[in-house]
Short mmCIF file of C-alpha atoms in Angstrom, two decimals:
data_model
loop_
_atom_site.label_atom_id
_atom_site.label_comp_id
_atom_site.label_asym_id
_atom_site.label_seq_id
_atom_site.Cartn_x
_atom_site.Cartn_y
_atom_site.Cartn_z
CA MET N 151 -18.46 1.15 -16.39
CA ALA N 152 -18.28 -2.52 -15.54
CA GLY N 153 -15.58 -4.45 -17.25
CA MET N 154 -13.22 -1.53 -17.62
CA THR N 155 -10.25 -3.79 -18.52
CA ALA N 156 -10.54 -5.92 -21.74
CA PRO N 157 -9.44 -9.54 -21.44
CA SER N 158 -6.03 -10.16 -22.86
CA GLY N 159 -7.25 -12.89 -25.08
CA ASN N 160 -4.27 -15.18 -24.42
CA GLY N 161 -6.25 -18.38 -23.88
CA ASN N 162 -4.90 -18.86 -20.29
CA THR N 163 -6.88 -19.43 -17.14
CA SER N 164 -9.61 -16.95 -16.31
CA ASP N 165 -7.33 -15.31 -13.74
CA GLU N 166 -4.64 -14.80 -16.29
CA ALA N 167 -6.96 -13.71 -19.06
CA GLY N 168 -9.02 -11.26 -17.09
CA ALA N 169 -6.79 -10.42 -14.23
CA PRO N 170 -3.05 -10.68 -15.05
CA LEU N 171 -2.31 -9.05 -11.65
CA LEU N 172 -3.71 -12.04 -9.81
CA ALA N 173 -1.78 -14.46 -12.01
CA ALA N 174 1.42 -12.60 -11.26
CA TYR N 175 0.64 -12.48 -7.52
CA SER N 176 0.20 -16.26 -7.55
CA GLY N 177 3.68 -16.68 -9.13
CA ARG N 178 2.63 -17.20 -12.77
CA ARG N 179 3.68 -14.99 -15.64
CA PRO N 180 0.70 -13.78 -17.68
CA GLU N 181 1.16 -12.71 -21.22
CA ARG N 182 0.59 -9.06 -20.31
CA LEU N 183 2.80 -7.52 -17.72
CA PRO N 184 0.50 -6.17 -15.00
CA VAL N 185 1.10 -2.64 -13.80
CA TRP N 186 -0.50 -0.29 -11.23
CA PHE N 187 0.88 2.66 -9.24
CA MET N 188 0.89 3.25 -5.46
CA ARG N 189 -1.04 6.46 -4.89
CA GLN N 190 -2.48 6.28 -8.40
CA ALA N 191 -5.81 7.42 -6.88
CA GLY N 192 -5.55 10.94 -5.75
CA ARG N 193 -3.51 14.07 -5.83
CA SER N 194 -1.86 13.78 -9.21
CA LEU N 195 -5.21 13.75 -11.03
CA PRO N 196 -7.20 17.00 -11.81
CA GLU N 197 -10.48 15.03 -11.58
CA TYR N 198 -9.56 14.06 -8.03
CA HIS N 199 -9.09 17.66 -6.92
CA GLU N 200 -12.43 18.48 -8.53
CA VAL N 201 -14.41 15.84 -6.58
CA ARG N 202 -12.46 16.50 -3.40
CA ARG N 203 -13.09 20.26 -3.40
CA GLY N 204 -14.19 21.32 0.15
CA VAL N 205 -14.07 17.78 1.54
CA GLY N 206 -11.48 16.74 4.12
CA MET N 207 -9.22 13.68 3.49
CA LEU N 208 -10.71 11.36 6.12
CA GLU N 209 -14.18 12.52 5.31
CA ALA N 210 -13.62 11.67 1.65
CA CYS N 211 -12.39 8.18 2.65
CA LEU N 212 -15.55 7.52 4.59
CA ARG N 213 -18.08 8.74 1.91
CA PRO N 214 -18.69 5.50 -0.02
CA GLU N 215 -19.70 7.05 -3.32
CA LEU N 216 -16.83 9.53 -3.26
CA ALA N 217 -14.23 6.94 -2.26
CA THR N 218 -15.52 4.75 -5.14
CA GLU N 219 -15.30 7.54 -7.65
CA ILE N 220 -11.69 8.38 -6.55
CA THR N 221 -10.70 4.71 -6.68
CA LEU N 222 -11.99 4.30 -10.14
CA GLN N 223 -10.52 7.53 -11.68
CA PRO N 224 -6.97 6.12 -12.44
CA VAL N 225 -8.39 2.86 -13.82
CA ARG N 226 -10.41 4.88 -16.30
CA ARG N 227 -7.68 7.25 -17.20
CA HIS N 228 -4.54 4.96 -17.26
CA GLY N 229 -5.91 1.48 -17.99
CA VAL N 230 -3.95 0.02 -15.04
CA ASP N 231 -4.35 -3.67 -14.13
CA ALA N 232 -5.67 -2.98 -10.61
CA ALA N 233 -7.40 -0.46 -8.48
CA ILE N 234 -6.07 0.38 -5.10
CA PHE N 235 -8.82 1.21 -2.57
CA PHE N 236 -8.86 4.96 -1.81
CA SER N 237 -8.41 5.31 1.93
CA ASP N 238 -5.72 6.10 4.45
CA ILE N 239 -3.79 4.04 6.85
CA VAL N 240 -5.14 6.15 9.79
CA VAL N 241 -8.81 5.59 8.83
CA PRO N 242 -8.96 2.58 11.19
CA LEU N 243 -7.71 4.88 14.02
CA ARG N 244 -10.48 7.43 13.25
CA LEU N 245 -13.11 4.62 13.13
CA ALA N 246 -11.89 3.34 16.54
CA GLY N 247 -12.36 6.81 18.08
CA VAL N 248 -8.72 7.96 18.21
CA ASP N 249 -8.44 11.76 17.79
CA VAL N 250 -6.42 11.97 14.61
CA GLU N 251 -6.43 14.51 11.77
CA ILE N 252 -4.51 14.81 8.53
CA VAL N 253 -2.96 18.23 8.60
CA SER N 254 -2.12 19.70 5.28
CA GLY N 255 1.68 19.89 4.86
CA VAL N 256 2.28 17.80 7.96
CA GLY N 257 0.41 14.47 7.72
CA PRO N 258 -1.39 12.48 10.42
CA VAL N 259 -1.48 14.29 13.80
CA ILE N 260 -2.48 12.41 17.00
CA ALA N 261 -4.01 14.64 19.69
CA ASP N 262 -2.88 12.36 22.57
CA PRO N 263 0.34 10.59 21.82
CA VAL N 264 0.91 7.25 23.47
CA ARG N 265 4.06 7.28 25.68
CA THR N 266 3.20 5.53 28.99
CA VAL N 267 1.55 2.42 30.31
CA SER N 268 -1.58 4.39 31.14
CA ASP N 269 -1.57 5.87 27.65
CA ALA N 270 -1.37 2.35 26.12
CA GLU N 271 -4.27 1.14 28.29
CA ARG N 272 -6.36 4.15 27.23
CA LEU N 273 -5.56 3.27 23.58
CA ALA N 274 -6.41 -0.38 24.01
CA ALA N 275 -9.80 0.53 25.35
CA HIS N 276 -10.74 1.73 21.83
CA ALA N 277 -12.44 -1.11 19.98
CA ALA N 278 -12.23 -1.39 16.18
CA GLY N 279 -14.98 0.84 14.75
CA ASP N 280 -17.80 0.26 12.36
CA HIS N 281 -16.50 -0.69 8.92
CA ALA N 282 -19.84 -0.28 7.18
CA ALA N 283 -18.82 2.77 5.10
CA VAL N 284 -15.60 1.09 4.09
CA GLN N 285 -17.38 -2.03 3.03
CA GLU N 286 -20.03 -0.16 1.07
CA ALA N 287 -17.33 1.70 -0.82
CA VAL N 288 -15.57 -1.57 -1.64
CA ARG N 289 -18.82 -3.13 -2.85
CA LEU N 290 -19.67 -0.18 -5.03
CA THR N 291 -16.19 -0.15 -6.48
CA VAL N 292 -16.08 -3.88 -7.18
CA ALA N 293 -19.38 -3.64 -8.98
CA GLU N 294 -17.92 -1.02 -11.29
CA LEU N 295 -14.53 -2.62 -11.90
CA GLY N 296 -15.67 -5.80 -13.67
CA GLU N 297 -12.66 -8.06 -14.12
CA THR N 298 -10.12 -5.50 -12.82
CA PRO N 299 -9.23 -6.52 -9.30
CA LEU N 300 -9.43 -4.22 -6.31
CA ILE N 301 -6.50 -4.23 -3.85
CA GLY N 302 -7.39 -3.55 -0.24
CA PHE N 303 -4.74 -2.08 2.03
CA GLY N 304 -3.83 -1.22 5.58
CA GLY N 305 -0.93 0.29 7.53
CA ALA N 306 1.50 -2.09 9.19
CA PRO N 307 1.45 -1.97 13.03
CA PHE N 308 4.89 -0.36 13.26
CA THR N 309 3.91 2.51 11.01
CA LEU N 310 0.66 3.05 12.94
CA ALA N 311 2.57 2.87 16.29
CA ALA N 312 5.10 5.36 15.02
CA TYR N 313 2.29 7.90 14.46
CA LEU N 314 0.66 6.98 17.77
CA VAL N 315 3.85 7.38 19.79
CA GLU N 316 5.43 10.32 17.97
CA GLY N 317 2.16 12.13 17.58
CA ARG N 318 3.00 13.10 14.01
CA PRO N 319 5.30 12.14 11.14
CA SER N 320 8.94 11.83 12.21
CA ARG N 321 12.17 11.39 10.32
CA ASP N 322 13.84 9.26 12.98
CA HIS N 323 11.16 7.92 15.25
CA LEU N 324 13.22 8.38 18.37
CA ALA N 325 10.24 8.13 20.73
CA ALA N 326 8.92 5.02 19.10
CA ARG N 327 12.26 3.23 18.96
CA GLY N 328 13.00 4.39 22.50
CA LEU N 329 9.73 2.99 23.82
CA MET N 330 10.21 -0.44 22.17
CA HIS N 331 13.48 -0.87 24.06
CA SER N 332 12.69 0.91 27.36
CA ASP N 333 9.31 -0.51 27.95
CA PRO N 334 8.72 -3.60 25.77
CA ALA N 335 5.44 -4.51 27.61
CA THR N 336 3.90 -1.18 26.73
CA TRP N 337 5.19 -1.48 23.17
CA ASP N 338 3.63 -4.96 22.93
CA ARG N 339 0.32 -3.45 24.10
CA VAL N 340 0.37 -0.75 21.53
CA MET N 341 1.51 -3.00 18.69
CA THR N 342 -0.91 -5.79 19.47
CA TRP N 343 -3.72 -3.30 19.39
CA ALA N 344 -2.55 -1.75 16.14
CA ALA N 345 -2.09 -5.25 14.53
CA ASP N 346 -5.70 -6.21 15.37
CA LEU N 347 -6.98 -2.87 14.27
CA THR N 348 -5.29 -3.16 10.83
CA GLY N 349 -6.17 -6.89 10.50
CA ALA N 350 -9.88 -6.11 11.03
CA PHE N 351 -9.64 -3.27 8.45
CA LEU N 352 -8.05 -5.64 5.91
CA ARG N 353 -10.63 -8.38 6.58
CA ALA N 354 -13.55 -5.99 6.10
CA GLN N 355 -12.21 -4.98 2.65
CA VAL N 356 -11.71 -8.60 1.49
CA GLU N 357 -15.14 -9.69 2.80
CA ALA N 358 -16.65 -6.86 0.73
CA GLY N 359 -14.87 -7.95 -2.43
CA ALA N 360 -11.24 -6.94 -2.53
CA ARG N 361 -9.27 -9.61 -4.30
CA ALA N 362 -5.80 -8.87 -2.81
CA VAL N 363 -4.40 -6.84 0.05
CA GLN N 364 -1.25 -4.79 0.59
CA LEU N 365 0.29 -4.09 3.91
CA PHE N 366 2.20 -0.74 3.86
CA ASP N 367 5.03 -0.23 6.33
CA SER N 368 6.10 3.35 5.56
CA TRP N 369 8.52 3.73 8.36
CA ALA N 370 9.92 0.21 8.89
CA GLY N 371 13.09 1.25 7.05
CA GLY N 372 14.12 3.23 10.06
CA LEU N 373 14.68 -0.08 11.99
CA SER N 374 17.64 -2.36 12.06
CA LEU N 375 16.96 -5.90 10.93
CA ALA N 376 17.32 -7.08 14.55
CA ASP N 377 14.78 -4.51 15.80
CA TYR N 378 12.42 -5.16 12.96
CA THR N 379 12.50 -8.96 13.55
CA ALA N 380 11.98 -8.58 17.28
CA TYR N 381 9.74 -5.52 17.65
CA ALA N 382 7.77 -5.19 14.36
CA ALA N 383 7.55 -8.38 12.20
CA PRO N 384 5.64 -10.49 14.77
CA TYR N 385 2.86 -7.83 14.77
CA SER N 386 2.74 -7.56 11.04
CA ALA N 387 2.29 -11.34 10.95
CA ARG N 388 -0.55 -10.91 13.54
CA ALA N 389 -2.20 -8.32 11.28
CA LEU N 390 -2.00 -10.52 8.20
CA SER N 391 -3.31 -13.56 10.13
CA HIS N 392 -6.69 -11.81 10.02
CA VAL N 393 -6.99 -12.50 6.24
CA LYS N 394 -4.95 -15.66 5.90
CA ASP N 395 -8.09 -17.91 5.88
CA LEU N 396 -9.65 -15.83 3.06
CA GLY N 397 -7.23 -17.00 0.39
CA VAL N 398 -6.35 -13.65 -1.20
CA PRO N 399 -2.76 -12.72 -2.18
CA ILE N 400 -0.89 -10.67 0.35
CA VAL N 401 1.65 -7.97 -0.67
CA HIS N 402 4.00 -6.51 1.83
CA PHE N 403 5.69 -3.14 1.04
CA GLY N 404 7.92 -0.82 2.95
CA THR N 405 10.27 2.05 2.13
CA GLY N 406 13.97 1.85 2.90
CA THR N 407 13.43 -1.88 3.67
CA SER N 408 16.19 -3.36 1.40
CA GLU N 409 17.76 -5.15 4.44
CA LEU N 410 14.35 -6.33 5.75
CA LEU N 411 12.88 -8.08 2.67
CA GLY N 412 13.33 -11.60 3.96
CA ALA N 413 11.78 -10.83 7.29
CA MET N 414 8.83 -9.07 5.56
CA LYS N 415 8.32 -12.13 3.45
CA ASP N 416 8.40 -14.40 6.51
CA ALA N 417 5.73 -12.22 8.20
CA GLY N 418 3.24 -13.79 5.85
CA ALA N 419 3.54 -12.16 2.43
CA ASP N 420 3.00 -13.88 -0.88
CA VAL N 421 4.46 -10.88 -2.79
CA VAL N 422 7.12 -8.45 -1.68
CA GLY N 423 7.04 -4.86 -2.78
CA VAL N 424 10.50 -3.32 -3.38
CA ASP N 425 11.18 0.36 -3.13
CA TYR N 426 13.41 2.21 -5.61
CA ARG N 427 16.64 1.77 -3.69
CA LEU N 428 17.29 -1.87 -4.59
CA PRO N 429 17.32 -3.36 -8.12
CA LEU N 430 14.80 -6.14 -8.53
CA ASP N 431 17.25 -8.75 -9.54
CA GLU N 432 19.19 -8.24 -6.29
CA ALA N 433 15.89 -8.22 -4.40
CA SER N 434 15.00 -11.60 -5.96
CA ARG N 435 18.39 -13.01 -5.02
CA ARG N 436 17.94 -11.87 -1.44
CA LEU N 437 14.58 -13.65 -1.39
CA GLY N 438 15.91 -16.87 -2.80
CA GLY N 439 14.48 -16.39 -6.26
CA THR N 440 11.07 -17.84 -5.18
CA THR N 441 9.00 -14.80 -4.37
CA PRO N 442 6.90 -12.66 -6.88
CA LEU N 443 8.00 -9.04 -6.68
CA GLN N 444 6.23 -5.70 -7.19
CA GLY N 445 8.03 -2.47 -8.12
CA ASN N 446 10.10 -0.43 -8.50
CA ILE N 447 10.26 2.47 -10.89
CA ASP N 448 11.97 5.47 -9.22
CA PRO N 449 9.27 8.14 -8.82
CA ALA N 450 11.91 10.85 -9.37
CA LEU N 451 12.29 9.76 -12.94
CA LEU N 452 8.61 10.54 -13.70
CA THR N 453 9.81 14.04 -14.49
CA ALA N 454 12.70 12.97 -16.68
CA PRO N 455 12.64 13.14 -20.44
CA TRP N 456 10.69 10.18 -21.91
CA GLU N 457 13.70 8.57 -23.35
CA VAL N 458 15.37 8.41 -19.90
CA LEU N 459 12.24 7.16 -18.19
CA GLU N 460 11.56 4.56 -20.90
CA ALA N 461 15.11 3.13 -20.54
CA HIS N 462 14.61 2.99 -16.77
CA VAL N 463 11.22 1.20 -17.09
CA ARG N 464 12.72 -1.30 -19.47
CA ASP N 465 15.60 -1.94 -17.13
CA VAL N 466 13.20 -2.44 -14.20
CA VAL N 467 11.22 -4.95 -16.25
CA ALA N 468 14.35 -6.75 -17.39
CA ARG N 469 15.53 -7.13 -13.82
CA GLY N 470 12.12 -8.18 -12.71
CA ARG N 471 12.46 -11.23 -14.92
CA GLN N 472 14.81 -12.77 -12.39
CA ALA N 473 11.71 -13.24 -10.06
CA PRO N 474 9.08 -15.93 -10.62
CA ALA N 475 6.66 -13.14 -11.50
CA HIS N 476 6.59 -9.43 -11.49
CA VAL N 477 4.00 -6.60 -11.11
CA LEU N 478 5.35 -3.30 -12.37
CA ASN N 479 4.81 -0.42 -9.98
CA LEU N 480 6.60 2.52 -8.53
CA GLY N 481 9.27 2.17 -5.77
CA HIS N 482 7.14 4.54 -3.80
CA GLY N 483 3.89 6.56 -4.40
CA VAL N 484 3.00 8.84 -7.27
CA PRO N 485 4.27 12.41 -6.45
CA PRO N 486 1.47 15.00 -6.50
CA THR N 487 3.23 17.02 -9.30
CA THR N 488 3.28 14.05 -11.69
CA ASP N 489 1.90 14.63 -15.15
CA PRO N 490 -0.85 11.95 -15.44
CA GLY N 491 -0.05 11.46 -19.10
CA VAL N 492 3.36 10.04 -18.11
CA LEU N 493 1.65 7.34 -15.98
CA THR N 494 -0.64 6.44 -18.94
CA ARG N 495 2.37 6.18 -21.17
CA ILE N 496 4.15 3.87 -18.79
CA VAL N 497 1.07 1.60 -18.79
CA GLU N 498 0.99 1.50 -22.48
CA LEU N 499 4.69 0.64 -22.61
CA ALA N 500 4.39 -2.04 -19.94
CA HIS N 501 1.64 -3.78 -21.87
CA THR N 502 3.97 -4.13 -24.84
CA LEU N 503 6.72 -5.75 -22.78
#
């Protein structure tokens, strides 16, 4: 299985030849446009459902051999230019002893939501847990991937805090946004704890062999720029500070974050992921034309006729040329109903562009 991705043979540096993703993340343009998909490992693949049968989500994340197999499946099937480590943003919460479950059809559910000073102190008493199973899965995966890089990931502090305060997924995050304004000291306690938890999770993955990391802020788009800058960005910066000395590229991605891109970059990102709502040429303009971008195929178009989807992919790639470098991806995750063959076809198309 080692060496899944063949070198491009373009005569460039070893990073560009064997790992065009890393070249693009560093701001260079390799001969082959790199492509991978958020949520490529998981629910859209029949082989994933086969190996996950009877195993809970968080349990699957913490079984090294199983997490490795799931991480590798889309690399084998699609020929993507990176693997994204199969885990979940709430795994660090589980490892720290927080009572969290992923409920089918709902998402992460926290047994004891954090709403008061005493709740925050109770939460802060939870130390980061043992990352041994995570690191073993990373090591096993890297050994199989060969030149294909593994991307580690973690949830941004605001997204973790949104779950911790709301107790479950929320559309408007009223409790979280209310707490940040009504009790900034308690908010700071929760966010500092979440930042260090995610930072330790990211660092564990890089130390075990991940060659890049991505910080996901699923819910930051619910914040105004002023609130994001004051109450979220400093803690994302704190989380990313845990891996700054390790020299790996850092990607920062959020949904609904078109107005936040500059602040997300300033939090410590080398690459900014852009969701499907903002064209990449405009995203590059907002970032001053100096930041490598990742994105941003609209996942809704994965079910469109191929000629419609192909035209969209070509348009995304053309707009991405306004940035110093571009990694093709979706503007959010792979929907569970996606035909895997469509993803393979996008990879094949991307590698001709």
